[in-house]
């Protein structure tokens, strides 16, 4: 028997419409690319998104067409998110930090019809335009006053497109399984792969992100997504904020410690989200300037594992509650968050931090299992380590127009292979120990590169660290630590290995330490281990 409830599709347009109805005057504050701070509201963004939707129609953008954006976090990017998906087209966010070859591949593979981009990216777009085979219109996201005097491209002006339209539009109703947005993963091998989200997956994911143990998004908050909207939907913040009427503070391109600290204090930011690199920059600035946070109370860290020293710095010295999260493009993207349970309330501050350092518990709608090399399920006992697989309404079932990658994506039971390795404890907390291809297999045991990296960063003279496995005749592989010393510091190999030796089993201590000025990163700020393995393939470990 079917129930008697309305068959009401979960559409992205309902989020901005809801915000405009119920939080009309809630602000969206942006540090604009042009310079000054800009202030708007949900009502205004809804109105302008409708004008933009009409303008898209005039550019011949229809249902299912892909529209690309190359833009920072700002109000115009929010308008694009809603306008493009709102009319059933696909909002394809492009990460400008990718290599040029990958960018060209992505534009052509997605077959984008129109490209919207911030002024910052004009030189990049002018350079790549001739190789973008499908893009018919290039729209600069600015007003007439900031349009360049000349350009080899025929550029359209965003504000002029909007000004030519009225907002007399009712968001269309269509199937909630319609594709809404597209984000390519920046894998270290092979071509990038497109995660193609649906309206349903996006709305459900935003709803779960609002929950108290996830983002705790509320109409009292002022949230600053440092995590860019050009990658994995800005961790769903633009959607979750509209759903909960949360004031949005958009950082634009200024992501250095000083700019972020000023923005937080000037705009009364209560909650923010970002990758560890951003938080490291912020804490460095605060420590150097002796600054204080006026309103900043909680932060979500994800994208890479968080080091204990960072949690301690924010929680103990600055009173900011740290939440660790894990996710990936293929998961919309948030999979777990590491909030405590009632049973943890009696623990000491340091014991609580041990729980918080894990990647956390699954959001509702994300089911997790870990398996061994043969695909056999392993127990959730906090000890057994295996590859993590997930499934749920916000998890990809394949990739956009890529049958080969899609076939390899799922196991025979239909679970998505994350490529991450970890443990899950009896309370459901996931701990990621490595990427499958980065784990170091030494004498039949697995050494977690993440664990050793975090320990190395705990050394007072080390800024950043990477651990890779090098071939070893006796043990198969042994760890090499590659570390960047803090400015003005000259730690010795012995000091660093002794520091680590006190904290782990003897056989986990790296066989050698190399100091370098900087480490290579991917476009999303992760350590580029493939490059390190190449760079150090001829490195001889002591005794080999
Ligand atoms: P992306 O699709 O670019 O968001 O990258 C997803 C990958 O980032 C995951 O598969 C993990 O390898 C890594 N990752 C994300 N969050 C964390 C975390 N908290 N700790 C360790 N690795 C993480």
Coordinates of C-alpha atoms and ligand atoms in Angstrom, one line a residue:
X1 CA 0.0 0.0 0.0
X2 CA 1.3 3.4 -0.9
X3 CA 1.2 6.2 1.6
X4 CA -0.9 9.3 1.1
X5 CA 1.8 12.0 1.1
X6 CA 2.5 14.5 -1.6
X7 CA 4.9 13.3 -4.3
X8 CA 7.1 16.4 -4.0
X9 CA 10.5 16.4 -5.7
X10 CA 13.6 17.4 -3.7
X11 CA 14.9 20.2 -6.0
X12 CA 17.8 22.6 -5.3
X13 CA 15.6 25.6 -6.2
X14 CA 13.5 24.8 -3.2
X15 CA 16.4 25.7 -1.0
X16 CA 16.9 29.3 -2.2
X17 CA 13.1 29.7 -2.4
X18 CA 12.8 28.6 1.2
X19 CA 15.6 31.0 2.3
X20 CA 14.0 33.9 0.4
X21 CA 10.6 33.2 2.1
X22 CA 11.8 32.6 5.6
X23 CA 15.2 34.3 5.9
X24 CA 14.7 37.1 3.4
X25 CA 17.0 39.5 5.1
X26 CA 19.7 37.0 6.2
X27 CA 22.9 38.4 4.7
X28 CA 25.4 37.0 2.2
X29 CA 28.6 39.0 2.7
X30 CA 31.4 38.6 0.2
X31 CA 34.9 39.9 -0.1
X32 CA 34.6 40.7 -3.8
X33 CA 37.2 39.9 -6.4
X34 CA 37.1 43.6 -7.4
X35 CA 38.1 44.6 -3.8
X36 CA 35.3 46.0 -1.6
X37 CA 33.0 44.0 0.7
X38 CA 29.7 43.3 -0.9
X39 CA 26.4 42.7 1.0
X40 CA 23.3 41.0 -0.2
X41 CA 20.4 38.9 1.2
X42 CA 18.8 35.5 0.4
X43 CA 15.8 37.4 -1.0
X44 CA 18.0 39.3 -3.4
X45 CA 20.0 36.3 -4.4
X46 CA 16.8 34.4 -5.2
X47 CA 15.6 37.3 -7.3
X48 CA 18.9 37.7 -9.2
X49 CA 19.2 33.9 -9.7
X50 CA 15.9 34.1 -11.5
X51 CA 17.1 36.9 -13.7
X52 CA 20.3 34.9 -14.4
X53 CA 18.1 31.8 -15.2
X54 CA 16.3 33.8 -17.8
X55 CA 19.6 35.1 -19.2
X56 CA 20.8 31.5 -19.5
X57 CA 17.8 30.7 -21.6
X58 CA 18.8 33.6 -23.9
X59 CA 22.3 32.0 -24.2
X60 CA 20.5 28.8 -25.4
X61 CA 21.3 26.9 -22.2
X62 CA 18.7 24.2 -21.8
X63 CA 17.8 21.2 -19.7
X64 CA 20.8 19.0 -19.1
X65 CA 23.3 21.4 -20.6
X66 CA 26.5 21.9 -18.7
X67 CA 27.5 25.4 -17.6
X68 CA 31.0 25.8 -16.2
X69 CA 32.1 28.2 -13.4
X70 CA 35.7 29.2 -12.6
X71 CA 35.1 31.3 -9.5
X72 CA 36.0 32.0 -5.9
X73 CA 33.5 31.9 -3.1
X74 CA 31.2 34.9 -3.5
X75 CA 27.6 35.9 -4.0
X76 CA 27.7 35.7 -7.8
X77 CA 28.9 32.1 -7.6
X78 CA 26.0 31.4 -5.2
X79 CA 23.6 32.9 -7.8
X80 CA 25.1 30.6 -10.5
X81 CA 24.7 27.5 -8.3
X82 CA 21.0 28.2 -7.9
X83 CA 20.2 29.6 -11.4
X84 CA 22.0 26.8 -13.4
X85 CA 20.6 23.9 -11.4
X86 CA 17.3 25.7 -10.9
X87 CA 16.4 25.4 -14.6
X88 CA 17.6 21.8 -14.9
X89 CA 21.0 22.5 -16.3
X90 CA 24.2 21.2 -14.8
X91 CA 26.4 23.5 -12.7
X92 CA 29.9 22.4 -13.5
X93 CA 32.4 23.9 -11.0
X94 CA 35.9 23.8 -12.3
X95 CA 39.0 23.9 -10.0
X96 CA 41.4 26.5 -11.4
X97 CA 44.3 25.0 -9.4
X98 CA 44.3 21.9 -11.7
X99 CA 47.0 21.5 -14.4
X100 CA 46.3 23.1 -17.7
X101 CA 46.1 19.7 -19.5
X102 CA 43.5 18.5 -16.9
X103 CA 41.5 21.7 -17.3
X104 CA 41.3 21.3 -21.0
X105 CA 40.3 17.7 -20.7
X106 CA 37.6 18.6 -18.2
X107 CA 36.0 21.4 -20.3
X108 CA 35.9 19.2 -23.3
X109 CA 34.8 16.1 -21.6
X110 CA 32.0 17.9 -19.8
X111 CA 31.1 19.7 -23.2
X112 CA 30.4 22.9 -21.3
X113 CA 28.2 25.4 -23.4
X114 CA 29.0 28.5 -21.4
X115 CA 31.8 29.5 -19.0
X116 CA 31.3 32.0 -16.2
X117 CA 34.5 33.2 -14.6
X118 CA 35.9 35.7 -12.1
X119 CA 38.3 38.5 -13.2
X120 CA 41.2 36.7 -11.6
X121 CA 41.0 33.9 -14.2
X122 CA 40.8 36.1 -17.3
X123 CA 44.5 35.4 -18.3
X124 CA 43.9 31.6 -17.8
X125 CA 40.7 31.6 -19.8
X126 CA 42.3 33.7 -22.6
X127 CA 45.1 31.1 -22.7
X128 CA 42.8 28.1 -22.8
X129 CA 39.8 29.3 -24.8
X130 CA 41.0 28.1 -28.2
X131 CA 41.2 24.6 -26.9
X132 CA 37.8 24.6 -25.3
X133 CA 35.9 22.9 -28.1
X134 CA 32.3 23.4 -26.9
X135 CA 32.2 26.7 -25.0
X136 CA 30.1 29.2 -27.0
X137 CA 30.0 32.1 -24.5
X138 CA 32.5 33.5 -22.0
X139 CA 30.9 35.5 -19.3
X140 CA 33.0 37.6 -17.0
X141 CA 31.5 37.8 -13.5
X142 CA 31.7 41.5 -13.0
X143 CA 30.1 44.8 -13.9
X144 CA 30.7 47.0 -16.9
X145 CA 33.2 49.3 -15.0
X146 CA 35.5 46.3 -14.4
X147 CA 35.4 44.8 -17.9
X148 CA 38.8 44.8 -19.6
X149 CA 39.3 47.4 -22.3
X150 CA 40.2 44.7 -24.8
X151 CA 40.4 40.9 -25.0
X152 CA 41.0 38.4 -27.7
X153 CA 37.7 36.8 -26.6
X154 CA 34.2 38.1 -27.1
X155 CA 33.3 38.6 -23.5
X156 CA 29.9 39.0 -22.0
X157 CA 29.4 41.0 -18.8
X158 CA 27.5 39.2 -16.0
X159 CA 25.8 42.3 -14.6
X160 CA 24.6 43.4 -18.0
X161 CA 23.2 39.9 -18.7
X162 CA 21.2 40.2 -15.4
X163 CA 20.1 43.8 -15.9
X164 CA 18.5 42.8 -19.2
X165 CA 16.1 40.4 -17.5
X166 CA 13.3 40.6 -14.9
X167 CA 12.7 38.1 -12.1
X168 CA 9.3 36.9 -13.2
X169 CA 10.0 33.2 -13.1
X170 CA 8.7 30.2 -11.2
X171 CA 11.4 27.6 -10.7
X172 CA 10.4 24.7 -12.9
X173 CA 9.4 21.3 -11.3
X174 CA 11.0 18.2 -12.6
X175 CA 12.3 14.8 -11.6
X176 CA 14.5 14.9 -8.5
X177 CA 16.9 12.5 -10.0
X178 CA 17.8 15.1 -12.7
X179 CA 21.6 15.9 -12.8
X180 CA 22.2 19.1 -10.9
X181 CA 26.0 19.6 -10.7
X182 CA 29.3 18.2 -11.8
X183 CA 32.7 18.1 -10.1
X184 CA 35.7 16.3 -11.4
X185 CA 38.0 14.5 -9.0
X186 CA 41.6 15.5 -9.3
X187 CA 43.1 12.1 -9.0
X188 CA 46.9 11.7 -9.1
X189 CA 46.7 9.1 -12.0
X190 CA 44.6 8.9 -15.1
X191 CA 42.1 11.4 -16.4
X192 CA 39.9 13.3 -13.9
X193 CA 36.5 11.7 -13.4
X194 CA 33.3 13.5 -13.1
X195 CA 31.0 13.0 -10.1
X196 CA 27.5 14.0 -11.4
X197 CA 25.2 14.9 -8.5
X198 CA 21.4 14.8 -8.6
X199 CA 18.9 17.3 -7.1
X200 CA 17.8 14.6 -4.7
X201 CA 21.4 13.6 -3.6
X202 CA 22.2 17.3 -3.1
X203 CA 19.1 18.2 -1.0
X204 CA 19.4 15.0 1.2
X205 CA 23.1 15.6 1.7
X206 CA 22.5 19.3 2.6
X207 CA 19.8 18.2 5.1
X208 CA 22.1 15.8 6.8
X209 CA 25.0 18.3 6.9
X210 CA 22.8 20.8 8.8
X211 CA 22.5 18.3 11.7
X212 CA 23.9 19.2 15.1
X213 CA 26.6 16.5 15.0
X214 CA 27.7 17.5 11.5
X215 CA 27.7 21.3 10.9
X216 CA 25.2 22.4 13.5
X217 CA 23.9 25.0 11.0
X218 CA 21.4 27.4 12.4
X219 CA 19.8 30.8 11.7
X220 CA 21.9 32.2 14.6
X221 CA 25.2 31.3 12.9
X222 CA 27.5 33.2 10.6
X223 CA 29.4 30.7 8.5
X224 CA 32.5 31.2 6.4
X225 CA 33.2 28.4 3.9
X226 CA 36.9 28.7 3.3
X227 CA 36.6 25.5 1.4
X228 CA 36.2 26.6 -2.2
X229 CA 32.9 26.4 -4.1
X230 CA 35.0 25.3 -7.2
X231 CA 35.5 21.9 -5.5
X232 CA 32.9 19.5 -4.3
X233 CA 30.1 22.0 -3.9
X234 CA 31.9 24.0 -1.2
X235 CA 31.3 21.0 1.1
X236 CA 27.5 21.6 0.7
X237 CA 27.6 24.9 2.6
X238 CA 25.8 27.1 0.0
X239 CA 22.9 24.6 0.1
X240 CA 22.9 23.9 3.9
X241 CA 23.1 27.6 4.7
X242 CA 20.1 28.4 2.6
X243 CA 18.2 25.5 4.1
X244 CA 18.9 26.7 7.7
X245 CA 18.9 30.5 7.0
X246 CA 22.5 30.8 8.1
X247 CA 24.3 34.1 7.3
X248 CA 27.1 33.4 4.8
X249 CA 30.5 35.1 4.8
X250 CA 32.4 34.5 1.6
X251 CA 36.2 35.0 1.7
X252 CA 36.7 35.5 -2.1
X253 CA 40.3 34.9 -3.1
X254 CA 42.0 36.1 0.1
X255 CA 42.7 32.9 2.0
X256 CA 45.9 33.8 3.9
X257 CA 46.0 33.8 7.7
X258 CA 45.8 37.5 8.1
X259 CA 42.9 38.0 5.7
X260 CA 40.9 35.1 7.2
X261 CA 41.4 36.3 10.8
X262 CA 40.3 39.9 9.9
X263 CA 37.2 38.6 8.0
X264 CA 36.2 36.3 11.0
X265 CA 36.5 39.2 13.5
X266 CA 35.0 41.9 11.3
X267 CA 32.0 39.8 10.2
X268 CA 31.4 37.9 13.4
X269 CA 32.0 34.4 11.9
X270 CA 30.9 31.6 14.3
X271 CA 31.7 28.6 12.2
X272 CA 34.1 27.9 9.3
X273 CA 35.2 24.9 7.2
X274 CA 38.5 24.3 5.4
X275 CA 41.5 22.0 4.8
X276 CA 44.4 21.8 7.3
X277 CA 46.7 24.1 5.2
X278 CA 44.3 27.0 5.7
X279 CA 44.1 26.4 9.5
X280 CA 47.9 26.1 9.7
X281 CA 48.2 29.5 8.1
X282 CA 45.6 31.0 10.4
X283 CA 47.1 29.6 13.6
X284 CA 50.6 30.9 12.5
X285 CA 49.1 34.4 12.0
X286 CA 47.3 34.3 15.4
X287 CA 50.3 33.1 17.2
X288 CA 52.6 35.7 15.6
X289 CA 50.3 38.6 16.2
X290 CA 48.9 37.6 19.5
X291 CA 45.4 38.0 18.1
X292 CA 42.1 36.8 19.6
X293 CA 38.9 35.5 17.9
X294 CA 35.9 37.6 18.8
X295 CA 33.1 35.2 17.8
X296 CA 34.7 32.2 16.1
X297 CA 33.6 29.1 18.1
X298 CA 33.8 26.0 15.9
X299 CA 35.6 24.7 12.8
X300 CA 35.4 21.7 10.5
X301 CA 38.7 20.3 9.1
X302 CA 38.7 17.8 6.3
X303 CA 40.3 17.0 2.9
X304 CA 43.4 15.7 4.7
X305 CA 44.0 14.3 8.1
X306 CA 44.3 16.8 10.9
X307 CA 47.4 16.8 13.1
X308 CA 47.0 16.6 16.9
X309 CA 49.1 19.8 17.3
X310 CA 46.5 21.7 15.3
X311 CA 43.5 20.5 17.3
X312 CA 45.4 21.3 20.5
X313 CA 46.3 24.8 19.3
X314 CA 42.7 25.8 18.3
X315 CA 40.9 24.1 21.2
X316 CA 43.3 24.8 24.1
X317 CA 44.7 28.2 23.1
X318 CA 41.9 29.8 21.2
X319 CA 38.8 28.0 22.6
X320 CA 37.6 26.9 19.1
X321 CA 36.0 23.5 18.9
X322 CA 37.5 21.4 16.2
X323 CA 35.5 18.9 14.2
X324 CA 37.4 16.5 12.0
X325 CA 35.5 15.3 8.9
X326 CA 36.2 12.9 6.1
X327 CA 34.7 12.9 2.6
X328 CA 35.3 12.9 -1.1
X329 CA 33.9 14.3 -4.3
X330 CA 32.1 11.0 -4.9
X331 CA 30.2 11.4 -1.6
X332 CA 28.7 14.9 -2.2
X333 CA 31.2 15.2 -0.3
X334 CA 30.9 14.8 3.5
X335 CA 31.0 11.2 4.8
X336 CA 31.8 11.4 8.5
X337 CA 32.3 14.0 11.2
X338 CA 34.0 13.5 14.5
X339 CA 31.8 14.9 17.2
X340 CA 31.7 13.3 20.6
X341 CA 29.0 11.1 22.2
X342 CA 27.4 11.5 25.6
X343 CA 29.6 8.6 26.9
X344 CA 32.7 10.7 26.2
X345 CA 31.6 13.7 28.4
X346 CA 33.5 12.4 31.4
X347 CA 36.8 12.1 29.6
X348 CA 39.7 14.5 30.1
X349 CA 40.4 17.2 27.5
X350 CA 43.3 15.1 26.1
X351 CA 41.2 11.9 26.0
X352 CA 38.5 13.7 24.1
X353 CA 41.1 14.9 21.6
X354 CA 42.1 11.3 21.0
X355 CA 38.5 10.6 19.9
X356 CA 38.3 13.9 17.9
X357 CA 41.4 13.0 15.9
X358 CA 39.6 10.1 14.3
X359 CA 37.7 11.0 11.1
X360 CA 34.4 10.5 12.8
X361 CA 31.1 8.8 12.5
X362 CA 29.0 8.3 9.4
X363 CA 26.4 10.9 8.5
X364 CA 22.9 9.5 8.2
X365 CA 22.7 8.1 4.7
X366 CA 26.3 6.9 4.5
X367 CA 26.8 3.2 5.1
X368 CA 30.4 2.1 5.6
X369 CA 32.2 -1.3 5.5
X370 CA 35.9 -2.2 5.5
X371 CA 37.2 -5.1 3.6
X372 CA 40.5 -7.1 3.2
X373 CA 42.4 -7.6 0.0
X374 CA 40.0 -10.3 -1.1
X375 CA 37.0 -8.1 -0.5
X376 CA 36.0 -10.0 2.7
X377 CA 34.3 -7.8 5.4
X378 CA 36.4 -7.0 8.4
X379 CA 35.1 -6.4 11.9
X380 CA 34.4 -2.9 13.2
X381 CA 36.6 -3.3 16.2
X382 CA 38.9 -0.3 15.8
X383 CA 41.8 -2.6 15.0
X384 CA 41.2 -4.4 11.7
X385 CA 42.4 -2.3 8.9
X386 CA 41.0 -2.5 5.4
X387 CA 39.8 -0.6 2.4
X388 CA 36.7 1.5 3.0
X389 CA 33.6 1.1 0.9
X390 CA 30.5 3.2 1.2
X391 CA 26.9 3.4 -0.2
X392 CA 24.0 5.7 0.2
X393 CA 21.8 8.3 -1.5
X394 CA 24.6 10.8 -1.7
X395 CA 27.2 8.4 -3.1
X396 CA 28.1 8.1 -6.8
X397 CA 26.9 5.0 -8.7
X398 CA 29.4 5.7 -11.5
X399 CA 31.1 8.6 -13.3
X400 CA 29.9 11.0 -15.9
X401 CA 30.4 9.6 -19.4
X402 CA 33.2 7.2 -18.3
X403 CA 32.2 3.6 -18.6
X404 CA 35.6 2.2 -17.7
X405 CA 36.0 4.2 -14.5
X406 CA 32.4 3.5 -13.6
X407 CA 32.9 -0.3 -13.9
X408 CA 35.8 -0.2 -11.5
X409 CA 34.1 2.2 -9.1
X410 CA 31.8 -0.3 -7.4
X411 CA 32.3 -3.8 -5.8
X412 CA 30.0 -6.7 -6.8
X413 CA 27.6 -5.8 -4.0
X414 CA 27.3 -2.2 -5.4
X415 CA 29.4 -0.4 -2.7
X416 CA 31.7 2.4 -3.9
X417 CA 35.4 1.8 -3.4
X418 CA 36.9 4.9 -1.7
X419 CA 40.5 3.8 -2.2
X420 CA 41.0 4.9 1.5
X421 CA 42.3 2.5 4.1
X422 CA 41.2 2.6 7.7
X423 CA 39.6 1.1 10.8
X424 CA 36.1 1.5 12.2
X425 CA 35.6 1.1 16.0
X426 CA 32.7 -0.3 17.9
X427 CA 31.2 3.3 18.4
X428 CA 31.3 3.7 14.6
X429 CA 34.3 6.1 14.4
X430 CA 36.3 5.8 11.2
X431 CA 40.0 6.3 11.3
X432 CA 41.7 6.8 8.0
X433 CA 45.2 5.4 8.0
X434 CA 46.1 5.9 4.4
X435 CA 45.2 5.9 0.7
X436 CA 45.3 2.3 -0.5
X437 CA 48.3 3.1 -2.7
X438 CA 50.2 5.0 -0.1
X439 CA 50.2 2.5 2.8
X440 CA 53.6 1.2 3.6
X441 CA 53.8 -2.6 3.7
X442 CA 56.7 -3.5 5.8
X443 CA 57.4 -7.2 6.7
X444 CA 53.7 -8.1 6.3
X445 CA 52.6 -5.2 8.6
X446 CA 51.0 -2.0 7.4
X447 CA 52.5 1.3 8.4
X448 CA 50.2 4.3 8.3
X449 CA 51.9 7.2 6.5
X450 CA 49.3 9.6 8.0
X451 CA 50.2 8.5 11.6
X452 CA 53.9 9.1 11.1
X453 CA 53.3 12.4 9.3
X454 CA 51.1 13.6 12.1
X455 CA 53.8 12.7 14.7
X456 CA 56.5 14.4 12.7
X457 CA 54.4 17.6 12.5
X458 CA 54.2 17.4 16.3
X459 CA 58.0 18.1 16.4
X460 CA 58.5 21.7 17.3
X461 CA 60.8 22.3 14.4
X462 CA 58.8 20.6 11.6
X463 CA 56.3 22.6 9.5
X464 CA 55.1 19.8 7.1
X465 CA 55.9 16.1 6.5
X466 CA 55.3 13.3 4.1
X467 CA 56.1 9.6 4.4
X468 CA 56.5 7.3 1.5
X469 CA 57.5 3.7 1.2
X470 CA 60.8 2.8 -0.5
X471 CA 61.6 -0.8 -1.7
X472 CA 63.6 -2.8 0.8
X473 CA 65.1 -6.2 0.2
X474 CA 64.3 -7.7 3.6
X475 CA 61.1 -5.9 4.6
X476 CA 59.5 -5.3 1.2
X477 CA 59.1 -1.6 1.9
X478 CA 60.4 0.8 4.6
X479 CA 59.3 4.4 5.4
X480 CA 61.2 7.5 4.3
X481 CA 60.2 10.8 6.0
X482 CA 60.5 13.9 3.9
X483 CA 60.1 17.0 6.1
X484 CA 59.9 20.8 5.7
X485 CA 61.6 22.5 8.7
X486 CA 59.9 25.6 10.2
X487 CA 61.4 28.9 9.2
X488 CA 64.8 29.4 10.7
X489 CA 64.9 25.9 12.3
X490 CA 67.5 23.2 11.5
X491 CA 66.4 19.9 13.1
X492 CA 68.6 16.9 12.8
X493 CA 67.6 13.5 11.4
X494 CA 68.4 11.9 14.8
X495 CA 66.2 14.3 16.7
X496 CA 63.2 13.7 14.5
X497 CA 63.5 9.9 14.5
X498 CA 64.0 9.9 18.3
X499 CA 60.9 12.1 18.7
X500 CA 58.9 9.6 16.6
X501 CA 60.5 6.5 18.2
X502 CA 59.0 7.5 21.6
X503 CA 55.5 7.3 20.2
X504 CA 55.2 4.3 18.0
X505 CA 56.4 0.7 17.6
X506 CA 60.1 0.5 16.7
X507 CA 59.5 -1.0 13.3
X508 CA 57.3 2.0 12.3
X509 CA 60.0 4.6 12.7
X510 CA 61.2 5.9 9.4
X511 CA 64.6 4.5 8.3
X512 CA 65.7 7.9 7.0
X513 CA 64.7 11.6 7.0
X514 CA 65.3 14.1 4.2
X515 CA 64.7 17.8 4.7
X516 CA 63.3 19.8 1.8
X517 CA 62.2 23.4 1.3
X518 CA 58.6 22.5 0.2
X519 CA 56.4 19.5 -0.6
X520 CA 54.4 19.0 -3.8
X521 CA 50.6 19.2 -3.5
X522 CA 47.6 18.4 -5.6
X523 CA 45.1 21.0 -6.8
X524 CA 43.1 20.3 -3.7
X525 CA 46.0 20.7 -1.3
X526 CA 46.8 17.0 -0.7
X527 CA 50.4 15.8 -0.6
X528 CA 51.3 14.6 -4.1
X529 CA 52.9 11.3 -3.2
X530 CA 53.2 10.1 -6.7
X531 CA 55.7 12.9 -7.4
X532 CA 57.6 12.3 -4.2
X533 CA 57.9 8.6 -5.1
X534 CA 59.3 9.6 -8.4
X535 CA 61.7 12.2 -6.9
X536 CA 63.0 9.8 -4.3
X537 CA 63.0 6.5 -6.3
X538 CA 66.8 6.4 -6.3
X539 CA 67.2 7.4 -2.6
X540 CA 69.2 4.7 -0.7
X541 CA 67.9 4.0 2.8
X542 CA 70.7 3.3 5.3
X543 CA 71.7 -0.3 5.2
X544 CA 70.3 -1.0 1.7
Ligands
LIG1 P1 38.5 14.9 -2.8 O1 37.6 14.1 -3.7 O2 39.4 15.8 -3.6 O3 37.7 15.6 -1.8 O4 39.5 13.9 -2.0 C1 39.0 12.9 -1.2 C2 40.1 12.2 -0.5 O5 40.7 13.1 0.4 C3 39.6 11.0 0.3 O6 39.5 9.9 -0.4 C4 40.8 10.9 1.3 O7 41.9 10.2 0.8 C5 41.2 12.3 1.5 N1 40.6 12.9 2.8 C6 39.5 13.6 2.9 N2 39.3 14.0 4.2 C7 40.3 13.4 4.9 C8 40.6 13.3 6.3 N3 39.9 13.9 7.2 N4 41.6 12.5 6.6 C9 42.4 11.9 5.7 N5 42.1 11.9 4.4 C10 41.1 12.7 4.0

